[in-house]
Structures are given as C-alpha cells and as structure tokens.
Short mmCIF file of C-alpha atoms in Angstrom, two decimals:
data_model
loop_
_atom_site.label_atom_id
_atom_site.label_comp_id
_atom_site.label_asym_id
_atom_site.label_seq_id
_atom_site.Cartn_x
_atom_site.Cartn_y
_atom_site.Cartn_z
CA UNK A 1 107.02 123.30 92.70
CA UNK A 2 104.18 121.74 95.06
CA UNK A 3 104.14 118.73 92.46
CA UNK A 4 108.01 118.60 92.69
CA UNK A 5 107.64 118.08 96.57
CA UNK A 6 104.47 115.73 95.91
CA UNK A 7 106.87 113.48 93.51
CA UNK A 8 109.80 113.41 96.30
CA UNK A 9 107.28 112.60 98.57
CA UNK A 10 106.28 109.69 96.43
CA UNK A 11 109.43 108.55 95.53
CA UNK A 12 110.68 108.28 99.16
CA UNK A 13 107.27 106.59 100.67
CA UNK A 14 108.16 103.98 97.73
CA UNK A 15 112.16 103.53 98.86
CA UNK A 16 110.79 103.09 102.27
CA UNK A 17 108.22 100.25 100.90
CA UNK A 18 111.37 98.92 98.70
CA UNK A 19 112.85 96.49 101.94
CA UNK A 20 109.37 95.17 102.01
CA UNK A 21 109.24 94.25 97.98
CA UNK A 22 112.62 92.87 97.49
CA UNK A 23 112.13 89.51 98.65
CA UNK A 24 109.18 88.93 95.88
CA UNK A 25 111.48 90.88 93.60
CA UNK A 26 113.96 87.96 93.78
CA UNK A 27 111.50 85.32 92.88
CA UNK A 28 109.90 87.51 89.96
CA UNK A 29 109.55 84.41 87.05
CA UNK A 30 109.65 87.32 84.49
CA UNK A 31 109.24 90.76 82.78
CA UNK A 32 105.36 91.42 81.56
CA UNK A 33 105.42 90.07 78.07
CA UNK A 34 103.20 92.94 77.28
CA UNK A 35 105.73 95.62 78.07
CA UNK A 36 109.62 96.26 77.55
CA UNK A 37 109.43 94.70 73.91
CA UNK A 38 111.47 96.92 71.79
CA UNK A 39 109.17 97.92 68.60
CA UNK A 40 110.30 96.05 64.92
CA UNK A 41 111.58 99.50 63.59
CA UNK A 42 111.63 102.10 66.19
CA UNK A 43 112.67 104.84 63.40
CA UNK A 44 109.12 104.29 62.05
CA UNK A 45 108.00 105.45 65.57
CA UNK A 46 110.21 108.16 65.76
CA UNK A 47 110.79 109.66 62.45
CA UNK A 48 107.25 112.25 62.74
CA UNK A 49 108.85 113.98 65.03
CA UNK A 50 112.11 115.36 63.34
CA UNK A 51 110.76 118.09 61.23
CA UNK A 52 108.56 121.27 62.83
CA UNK A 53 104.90 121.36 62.09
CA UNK A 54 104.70 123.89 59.04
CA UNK A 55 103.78 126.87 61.21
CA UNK A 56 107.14 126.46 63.45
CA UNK A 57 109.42 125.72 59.55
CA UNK A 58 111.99 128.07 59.72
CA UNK A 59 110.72 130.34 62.52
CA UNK A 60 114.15 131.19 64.94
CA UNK A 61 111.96 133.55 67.26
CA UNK A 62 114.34 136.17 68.70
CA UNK A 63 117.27 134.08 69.82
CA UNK A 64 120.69 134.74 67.83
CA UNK A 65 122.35 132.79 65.86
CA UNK A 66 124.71 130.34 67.79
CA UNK A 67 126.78 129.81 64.05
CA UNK A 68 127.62 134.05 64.76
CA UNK A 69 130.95 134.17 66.27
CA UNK A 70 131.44 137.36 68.65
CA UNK A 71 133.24 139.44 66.66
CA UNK A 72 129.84 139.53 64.09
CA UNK A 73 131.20 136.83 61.56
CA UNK A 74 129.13 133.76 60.87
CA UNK A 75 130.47 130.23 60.70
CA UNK A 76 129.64 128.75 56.91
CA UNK A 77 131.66 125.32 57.30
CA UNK A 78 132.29 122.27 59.34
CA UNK A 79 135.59 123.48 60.43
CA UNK A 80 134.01 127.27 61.10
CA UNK A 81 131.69 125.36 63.45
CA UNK A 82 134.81 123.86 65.38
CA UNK A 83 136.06 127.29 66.71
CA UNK A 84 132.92 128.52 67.32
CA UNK A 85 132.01 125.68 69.30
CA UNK A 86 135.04 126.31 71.46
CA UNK A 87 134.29 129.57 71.35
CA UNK A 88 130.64 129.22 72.92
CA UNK A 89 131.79 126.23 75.37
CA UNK A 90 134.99 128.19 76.57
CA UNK A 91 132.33 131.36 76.89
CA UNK A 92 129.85 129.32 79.03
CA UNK A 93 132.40 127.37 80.82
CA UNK A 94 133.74 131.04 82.40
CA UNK A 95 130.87 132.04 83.72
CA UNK A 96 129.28 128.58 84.76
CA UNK A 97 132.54 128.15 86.83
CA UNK A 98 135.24 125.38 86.16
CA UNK A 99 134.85 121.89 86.87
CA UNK A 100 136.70 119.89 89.02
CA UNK A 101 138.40 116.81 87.53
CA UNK A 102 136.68 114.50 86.59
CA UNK A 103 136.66 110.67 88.27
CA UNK A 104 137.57 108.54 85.17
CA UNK A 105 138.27 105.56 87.44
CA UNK A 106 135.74 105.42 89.65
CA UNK A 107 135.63 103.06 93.12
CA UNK A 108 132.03 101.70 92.99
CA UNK A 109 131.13 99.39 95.63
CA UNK A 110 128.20 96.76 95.32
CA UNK A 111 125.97 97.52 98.51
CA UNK A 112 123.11 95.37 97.75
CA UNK A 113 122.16 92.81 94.38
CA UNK A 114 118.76 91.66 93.99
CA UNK A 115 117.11 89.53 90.83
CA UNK A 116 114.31 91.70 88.64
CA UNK A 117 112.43 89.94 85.80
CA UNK A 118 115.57 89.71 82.68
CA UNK A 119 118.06 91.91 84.27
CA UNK A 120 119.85 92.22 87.41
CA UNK A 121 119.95 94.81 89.99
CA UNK A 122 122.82 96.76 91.92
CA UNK A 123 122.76 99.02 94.56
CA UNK A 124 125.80 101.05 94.37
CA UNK A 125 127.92 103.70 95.92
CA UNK A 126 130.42 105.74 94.04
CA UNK A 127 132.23 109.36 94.40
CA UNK A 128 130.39 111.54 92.23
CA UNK A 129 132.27 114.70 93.43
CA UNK A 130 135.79 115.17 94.98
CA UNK A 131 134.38 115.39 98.14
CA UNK A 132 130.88 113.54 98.37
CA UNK A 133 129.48 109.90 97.46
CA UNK A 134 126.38 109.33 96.10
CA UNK A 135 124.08 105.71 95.77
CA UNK A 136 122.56 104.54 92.67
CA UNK A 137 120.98 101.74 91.57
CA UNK A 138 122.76 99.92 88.16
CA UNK A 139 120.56 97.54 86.41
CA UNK A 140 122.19 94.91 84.18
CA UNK A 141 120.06 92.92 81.70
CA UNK A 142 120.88 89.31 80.95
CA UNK A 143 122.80 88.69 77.72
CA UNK A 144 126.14 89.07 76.34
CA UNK A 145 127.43 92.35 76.21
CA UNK A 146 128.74 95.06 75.37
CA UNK A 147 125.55 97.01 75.70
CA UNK A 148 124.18 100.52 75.15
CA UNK A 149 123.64 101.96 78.06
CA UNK A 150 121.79 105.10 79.53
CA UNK A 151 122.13 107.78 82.64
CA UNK A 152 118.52 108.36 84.57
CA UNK A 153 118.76 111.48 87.05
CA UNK A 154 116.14 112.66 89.11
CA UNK A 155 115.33 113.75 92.72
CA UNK A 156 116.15 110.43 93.59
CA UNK A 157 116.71 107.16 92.38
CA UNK A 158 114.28 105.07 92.85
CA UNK A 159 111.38 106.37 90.83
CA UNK A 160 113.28 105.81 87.43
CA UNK A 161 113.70 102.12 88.50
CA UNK A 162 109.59 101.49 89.26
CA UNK A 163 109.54 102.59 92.72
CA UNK A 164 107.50 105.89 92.33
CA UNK A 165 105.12 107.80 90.33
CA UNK A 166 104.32 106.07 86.70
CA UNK A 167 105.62 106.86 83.62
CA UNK A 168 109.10 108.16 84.99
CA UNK A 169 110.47 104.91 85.48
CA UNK A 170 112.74 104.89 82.71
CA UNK A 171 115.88 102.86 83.87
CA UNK A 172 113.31 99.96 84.73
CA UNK A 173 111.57 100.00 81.10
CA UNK A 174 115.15 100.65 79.17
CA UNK A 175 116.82 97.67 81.41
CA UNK A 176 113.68 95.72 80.40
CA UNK A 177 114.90 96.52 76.58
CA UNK A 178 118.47 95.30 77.09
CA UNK A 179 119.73 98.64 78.22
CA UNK A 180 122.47 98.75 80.94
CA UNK A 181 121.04 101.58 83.39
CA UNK A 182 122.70 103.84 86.24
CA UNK A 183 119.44 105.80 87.79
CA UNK A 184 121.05 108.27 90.14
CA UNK A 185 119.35 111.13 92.23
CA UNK A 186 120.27 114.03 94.48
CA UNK A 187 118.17 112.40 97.48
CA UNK A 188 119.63 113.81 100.09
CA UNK A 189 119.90 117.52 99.00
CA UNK A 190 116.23 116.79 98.13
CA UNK A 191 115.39 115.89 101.30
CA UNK A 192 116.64 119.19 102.63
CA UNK A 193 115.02 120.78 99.70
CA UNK A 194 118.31 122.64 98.38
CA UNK A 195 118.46 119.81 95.70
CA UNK A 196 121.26 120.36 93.69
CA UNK A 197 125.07 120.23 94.48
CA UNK A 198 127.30 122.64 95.84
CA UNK A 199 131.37 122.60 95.04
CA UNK A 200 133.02 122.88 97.60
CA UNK A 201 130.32 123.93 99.70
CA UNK A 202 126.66 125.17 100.21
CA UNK A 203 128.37 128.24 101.87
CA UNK A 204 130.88 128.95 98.57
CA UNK A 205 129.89 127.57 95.34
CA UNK A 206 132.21 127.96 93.00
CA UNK A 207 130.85 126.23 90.53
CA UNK A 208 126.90 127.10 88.99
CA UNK A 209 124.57 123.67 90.60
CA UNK A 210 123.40 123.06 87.72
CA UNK A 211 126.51 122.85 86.11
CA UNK A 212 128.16 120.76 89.13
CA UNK A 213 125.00 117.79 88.42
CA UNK A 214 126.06 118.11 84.81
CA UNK A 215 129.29 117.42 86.25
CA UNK A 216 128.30 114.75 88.38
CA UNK A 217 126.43 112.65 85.23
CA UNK A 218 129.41 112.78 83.73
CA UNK A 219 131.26 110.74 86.65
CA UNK A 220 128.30 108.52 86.57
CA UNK A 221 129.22 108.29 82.54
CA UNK A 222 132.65 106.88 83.93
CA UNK A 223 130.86 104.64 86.01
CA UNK A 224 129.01 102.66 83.06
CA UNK A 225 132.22 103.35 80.70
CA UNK A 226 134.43 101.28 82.91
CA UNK A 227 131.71 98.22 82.90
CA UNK A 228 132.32 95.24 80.62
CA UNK A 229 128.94 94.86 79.84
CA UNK A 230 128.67 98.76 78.40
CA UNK A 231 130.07 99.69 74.90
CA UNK A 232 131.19 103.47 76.07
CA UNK A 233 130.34 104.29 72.60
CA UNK A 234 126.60 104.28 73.09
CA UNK A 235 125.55 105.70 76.49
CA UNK A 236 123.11 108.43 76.28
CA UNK A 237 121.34 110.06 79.43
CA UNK A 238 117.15 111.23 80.02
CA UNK A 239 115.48 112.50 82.97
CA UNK A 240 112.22 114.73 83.62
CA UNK A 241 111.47 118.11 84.78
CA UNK A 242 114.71 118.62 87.18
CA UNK A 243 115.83 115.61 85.57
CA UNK A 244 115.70 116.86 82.20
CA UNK A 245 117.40 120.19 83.30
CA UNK A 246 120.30 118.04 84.83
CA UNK A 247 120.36 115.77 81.64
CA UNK A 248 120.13 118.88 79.24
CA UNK A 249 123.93 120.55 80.91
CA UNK A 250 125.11 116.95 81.02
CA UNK A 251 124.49 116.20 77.62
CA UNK A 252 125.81 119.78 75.95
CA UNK A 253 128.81 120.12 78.49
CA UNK A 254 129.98 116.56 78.16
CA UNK A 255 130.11 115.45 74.74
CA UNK A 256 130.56 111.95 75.20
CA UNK A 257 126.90 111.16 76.37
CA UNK A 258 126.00 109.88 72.66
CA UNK A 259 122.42 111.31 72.56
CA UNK A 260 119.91 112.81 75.05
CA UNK A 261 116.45 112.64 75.77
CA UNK A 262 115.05 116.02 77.91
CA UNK A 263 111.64 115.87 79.12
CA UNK A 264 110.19 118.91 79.67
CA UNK A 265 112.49 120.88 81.35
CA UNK A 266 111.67 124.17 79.56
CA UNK A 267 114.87 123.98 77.37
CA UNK A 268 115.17 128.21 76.96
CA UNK A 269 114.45 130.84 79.71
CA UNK A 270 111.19 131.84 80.26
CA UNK A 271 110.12 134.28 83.06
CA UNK A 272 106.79 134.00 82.88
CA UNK A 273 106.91 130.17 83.83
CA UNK A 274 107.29 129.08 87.58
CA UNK A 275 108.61 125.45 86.89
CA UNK A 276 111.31 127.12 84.50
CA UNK A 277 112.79 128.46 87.04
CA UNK A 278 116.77 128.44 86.36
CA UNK A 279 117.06 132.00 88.64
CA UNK A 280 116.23 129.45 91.76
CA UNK A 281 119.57 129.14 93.52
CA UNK A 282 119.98 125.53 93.12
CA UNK A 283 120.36 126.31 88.90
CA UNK A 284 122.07 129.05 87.82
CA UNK A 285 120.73 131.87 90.67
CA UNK A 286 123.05 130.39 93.52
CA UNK A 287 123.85 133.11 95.91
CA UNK A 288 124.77 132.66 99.85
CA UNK A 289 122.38 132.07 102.67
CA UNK A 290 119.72 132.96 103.31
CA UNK A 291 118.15 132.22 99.82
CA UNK A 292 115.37 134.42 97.92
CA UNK A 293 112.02 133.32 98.35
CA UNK A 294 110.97 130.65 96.28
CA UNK A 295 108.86 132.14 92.65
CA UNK A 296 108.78 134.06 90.00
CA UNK A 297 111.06 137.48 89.92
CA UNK A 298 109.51 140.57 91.03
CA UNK A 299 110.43 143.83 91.93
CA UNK A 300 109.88 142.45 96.00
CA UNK A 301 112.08 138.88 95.25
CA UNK A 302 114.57 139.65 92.60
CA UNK A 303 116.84 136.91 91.12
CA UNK A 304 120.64 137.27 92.49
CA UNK A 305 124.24 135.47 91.57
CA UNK A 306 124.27 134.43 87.55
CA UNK A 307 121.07 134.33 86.25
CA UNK A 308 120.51 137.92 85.58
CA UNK A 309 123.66 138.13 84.59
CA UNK A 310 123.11 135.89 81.38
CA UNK A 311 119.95 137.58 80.49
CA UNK A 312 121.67 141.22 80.90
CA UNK A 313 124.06 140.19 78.26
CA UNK A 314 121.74 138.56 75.95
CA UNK A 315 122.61 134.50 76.33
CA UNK A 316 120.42 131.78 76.11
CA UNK A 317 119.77 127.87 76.66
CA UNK A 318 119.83 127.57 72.63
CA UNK A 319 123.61 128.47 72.25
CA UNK A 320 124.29 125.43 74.81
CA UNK A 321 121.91 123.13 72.59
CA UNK A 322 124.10 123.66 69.68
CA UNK A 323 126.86 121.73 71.73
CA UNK A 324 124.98 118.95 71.10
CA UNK A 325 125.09 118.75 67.39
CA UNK A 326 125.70 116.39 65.61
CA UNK A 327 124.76 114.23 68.54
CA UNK A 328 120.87 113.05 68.56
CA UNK A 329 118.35 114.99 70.80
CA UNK A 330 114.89 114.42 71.46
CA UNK A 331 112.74 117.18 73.76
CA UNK A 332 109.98 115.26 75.12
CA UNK A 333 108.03 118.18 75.95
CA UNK A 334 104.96 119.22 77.71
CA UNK A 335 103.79 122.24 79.12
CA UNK A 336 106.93 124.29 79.81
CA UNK A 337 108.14 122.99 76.11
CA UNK A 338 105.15 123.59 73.50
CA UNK A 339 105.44 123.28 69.79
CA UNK A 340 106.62 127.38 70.04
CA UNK A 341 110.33 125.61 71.17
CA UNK A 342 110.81 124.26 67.67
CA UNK A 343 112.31 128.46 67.08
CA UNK A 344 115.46 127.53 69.56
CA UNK A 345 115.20 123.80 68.25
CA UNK A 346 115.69 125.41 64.38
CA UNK A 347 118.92 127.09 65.22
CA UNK A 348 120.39 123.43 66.55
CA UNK A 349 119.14 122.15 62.69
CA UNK A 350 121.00 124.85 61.20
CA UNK A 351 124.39 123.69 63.03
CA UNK A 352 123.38 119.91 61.75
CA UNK A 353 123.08 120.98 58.49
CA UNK A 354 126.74 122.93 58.86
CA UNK A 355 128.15 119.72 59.75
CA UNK A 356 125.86 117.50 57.32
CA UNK A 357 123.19 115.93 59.41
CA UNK A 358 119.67 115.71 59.27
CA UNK A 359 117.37 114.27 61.67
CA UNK A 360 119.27 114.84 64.56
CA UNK A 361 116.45 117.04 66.63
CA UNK A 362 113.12 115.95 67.43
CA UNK A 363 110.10 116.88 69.87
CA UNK A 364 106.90 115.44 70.80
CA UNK A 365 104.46 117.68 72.51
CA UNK A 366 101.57 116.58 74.94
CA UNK A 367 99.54 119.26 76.99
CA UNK A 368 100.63 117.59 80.34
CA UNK A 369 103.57 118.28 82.39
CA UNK A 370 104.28 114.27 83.51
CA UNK A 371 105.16 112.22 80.50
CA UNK A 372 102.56 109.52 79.72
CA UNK A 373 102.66 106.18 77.82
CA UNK A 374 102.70 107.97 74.62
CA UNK A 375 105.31 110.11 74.98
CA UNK A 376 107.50 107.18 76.61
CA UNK A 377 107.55 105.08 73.79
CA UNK A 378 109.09 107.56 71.38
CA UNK A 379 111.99 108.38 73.92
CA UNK A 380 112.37 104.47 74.38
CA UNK A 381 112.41 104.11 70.41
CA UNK A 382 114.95 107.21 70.32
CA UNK A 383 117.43 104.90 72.27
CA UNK A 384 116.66 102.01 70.55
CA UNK A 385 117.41 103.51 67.45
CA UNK A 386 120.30 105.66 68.03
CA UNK A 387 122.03 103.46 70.16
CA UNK A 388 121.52 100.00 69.46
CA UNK A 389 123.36 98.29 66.34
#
C-alpha cells in the first residue's frame, strides 16, 4: 500500500502543477508523431496472448465450475448459460447489496476546456451517485464521430490523462488514438485515505464499495453514451491496481461496457498477497468505524463485514469473470496476476466456448507491478481491435 500512497502523492503534486501547464497545453502544435499511432493490425499484436502457455492448458486449479448451477447440474448450452448467469448475478447481487438507480441522463457541466495535441479536453462535473458529484476530465479527439470510447478509473483523474506517474496514462494515449475518454477518480475519498464510496454513508453502507465504484463507472458509461461523438456500442473501461479492481466489478456487473482491460488487480482472492487485499473495508470488508488495521488477516486483525463471508461459503472472483463472457477481456497482469491465473481465466474459456467464442480472454504477464511500455501497447491494441470498425 506505501506505493498506493506514493502514486496519490504523485498524482496530486501533478494536478497541483496542472494550472501552471495549461497555458502551453493550449498552444501544443501537435501529438508526438512517435507515439499514439495505432499499429497496422493490432490483432497481430494481440493474438499471443489468447491461449495459456502449455503448462497452464486446461489447468482450472481448485475453483468450481461457474457452468454448475446450485442444485449440482451443469449448464451444456447457450440457453443453460442464460439462467445460470442470472443465477450467479442475482446470487452476487444479494450479498454485494443492491444498487441504486442508475443516472441514465446525466447533468454534466463543462467546468473548464483546454486544447491538447489532436483532441480536446473537458473538465467536467457530473452526479455519479444519488447523493454525491464527482469531476472528470473527458477528452474528445478531432474527427467525425461516432467514436469508441473508453472509462479510465483510478485514485484520481489526472494520472490517466499524463499528469502523474508513466505508463498509467491511458485516457491521454487512447484519446491520442481517436478514442473518446472519461478518466474519473475517487480523489477525494483518496485524500482521506478511505478511497472508495460509501451508499448512503461512510457510517451505513448498504451497498459493498467496491460494488458502489462499479456502480459509479456505470453512470460514467451514461455519461459517454449520451455524447454524439460516442457510438454506445463500443465503450469499454481499464484501470490499474485499484483501478483494475474498480474496472473488473464494472465490467462483470454492468454488461454494457463492451470489453475490459484489468491491470493487475489480482483478479481471484489471495490471502497471502497484501496488495490483493479485497478484506480492506473500502472492497468487500466494509464494516463501521473504527476500521481494522490496515494488512494481511491474522489471528490479532481479522477481516470483518463480507469478505469472510464469501470465502466461508466457497465463492470466488472467477464466478464474476464469467459475467463477462462473451464480452472481450484482457488481464494485464503483473505480480499479483502471474501466468498461475490462466486456472480462473480457463473456466471464463469454457463459458466462451458454451456460447461459441474463442479468443475472448487474454493475459500478458510482466514481473513488475506498474505496467510498462510493453504491456501498454497490447491493452491499446485490445481496444483498437475490439472496438474500432
């Protein structure tokens, strides 16, 4: 978590710089013509990474089937898979705690626009929750539209738009691709480091916080819906670390996000892993004031509220991955998502091949937490290719 705080910390010193930087942002002649080129075929980049290496073919570790309905039968067809599905999203949805309605019309107001390289820039403010307004930053490149378009979340919302550390500023290089972007960030819960959001309140959640930002990207999904220049068939949604947690529930509990891109959230539950660390009470752990210490679960600081719940009864991130099929993932991962993830990754396959898709789950693996270049240009290429005509 110290790097989590050291990336806030970066990201904030930046928006602080951002006043200073805006008037040469305005005069910018143009994007790098080194950078932001979208590749000839971006399935040539991508396509190594939708099949296991051998040693992970067909391994499903210890995680059940999500095709096995509760009462021990298995779905076998397309239309088996249909009342499962409802059967695992109506199971998930009762213990994650019901959403509020969601803001299909939303008010956005224009705070600030500014001129970046080929696209413009927005500052805006919109209602993310019934009761609470959030700013983001929607970048708009030049052209005729309708566009694809993708959701950024992070701590905040200026690093995925170039204004903190490298390599997570992914609404800046997908807006220099012809993407419409919303980059949107809980900066002022991360400021008083309880991150996440809280419906109604801090004091009475009713709803799981990770669940409530899922619900919140898919307000900001209404936001880029109800643009001209977006084709609301083709948004998709990526973030990193807390990002890619929040874009992983947005993605499986809203299925019109068109594809996803997680980076290394650590997509199943590990224990023995202090950044995957869903028992925290801004996840899945809430419980009232005061909060458990921050770590790993011991004996002396036990996880409380919904987390051990789910594990007593034997669920698992995989069964909300299968909500995705036979929408395109890709799990950019890195240290809390080695090759071993390919075993919850093969049950997702299994539901594609149900339904009669292929090629609909890939990973790329880097020893590294932080994406790098390398790993970058494949999630770039997965929009490119999944979401452009």
């Amino acid at each position: 978590m110290r790097r989590t705080v050291c990336t806030l910390l970066v990201g904030l010193i930046a928006y602080t710089a951002f006043a200073e930087q805006r008037e040469s942002l305005r005069h910018e002649s143009g994007p790098d013509p080194n950078r932001g080129a979208a590749s000839s075929d971006p399935w040539q980049t991508i396509a190594p990474y939708f099949s296991p290496p051998t040693a992970w073919q067909g391994q499903f570790g210890d995680y059940p089937s999500p095709l096995q309905f509760t009462d021990g039968t298995r779905a076998k067809t397309a239309d088996d898979w249909e009342r499962r599905r409802e059967e695992i999203l109506q199971d998930w949805e009762s213990k994650l705690g019901k959403w509020p309605d969601l803001i299909t019309e939303p008010d956005v107001q224009i705070l600030e626009t500014i001129r970046r390289e080929n696209f413009t820039q927005h500052r805006i403010r919109f209602d993310w929750t019934p009761n609470e307004q959030t700013t983001g930053y929607l970048l708009i490149p030049d052209g005729e539209g309708p566009r694809p378009a993708v959701v950024t979340v992070f701590y905040e919302p200026e690093t995925a738009i170039g204004l903190g550390t490298p390599d997570r500023d992914f609404a800046l290089e997908l807006a220099r691709r012809g993407f419409v972007v919303l980059s949107i960030g809980t900066t002022e819960a991360s400021q008083a480091r309880t991150y996440s959001l809280y419906y109604p309140s801090i004091e009475d959640a009713q709803v799981a916080p990770l669940s409530m930002l899922g619900y919140a990207a898919a307000n900001a999904w209404h936001v880029l819906a109800n643009r001209p220049e977006v084709d609301a068939q083709r948004i998709g949604i990526v973030g990193h670390s807390f990002g890619g947690k929040w874009a992983m529930f947005a993605s499986c509990l809203f299925d019109k996000f068109a594809c996803a891109a997680w980076s290394d959230p650590g997509i199943v539950f590990d224990e023995s892993r202090e950044s995957i660390n869903y028992w925290e009470p801004w996840y899945l752990g809430y419980h009232p004031k005061p909060w458990r210490k921050r770590g790993l679960i011991t004996a002396e600081n036990p996880a409380y509220g919904l987390y051990p719940e789910l594990r007593a009864t034997g669920h698992d991130l995989h069964e909300l991955h299968s909500l995705m099929a036979p929408r395109p993932l890709l799990v950019s991962g890195g240290a809390e998502d080695p090759p071993r993830r390919w075993e919850p990754l093969n049950h997702l396959i299994e539901v594609n091949r149900i339904l009669g898709y292929q090629n609909r789950v890939a990973m790329t693996n880097r020893p590294e937490h932080s994406p790098n270049e390398e790993s970058n240009k494949v999630i770039y290429a997965f929009f490119e290719h999944f979401l452009k005509p």
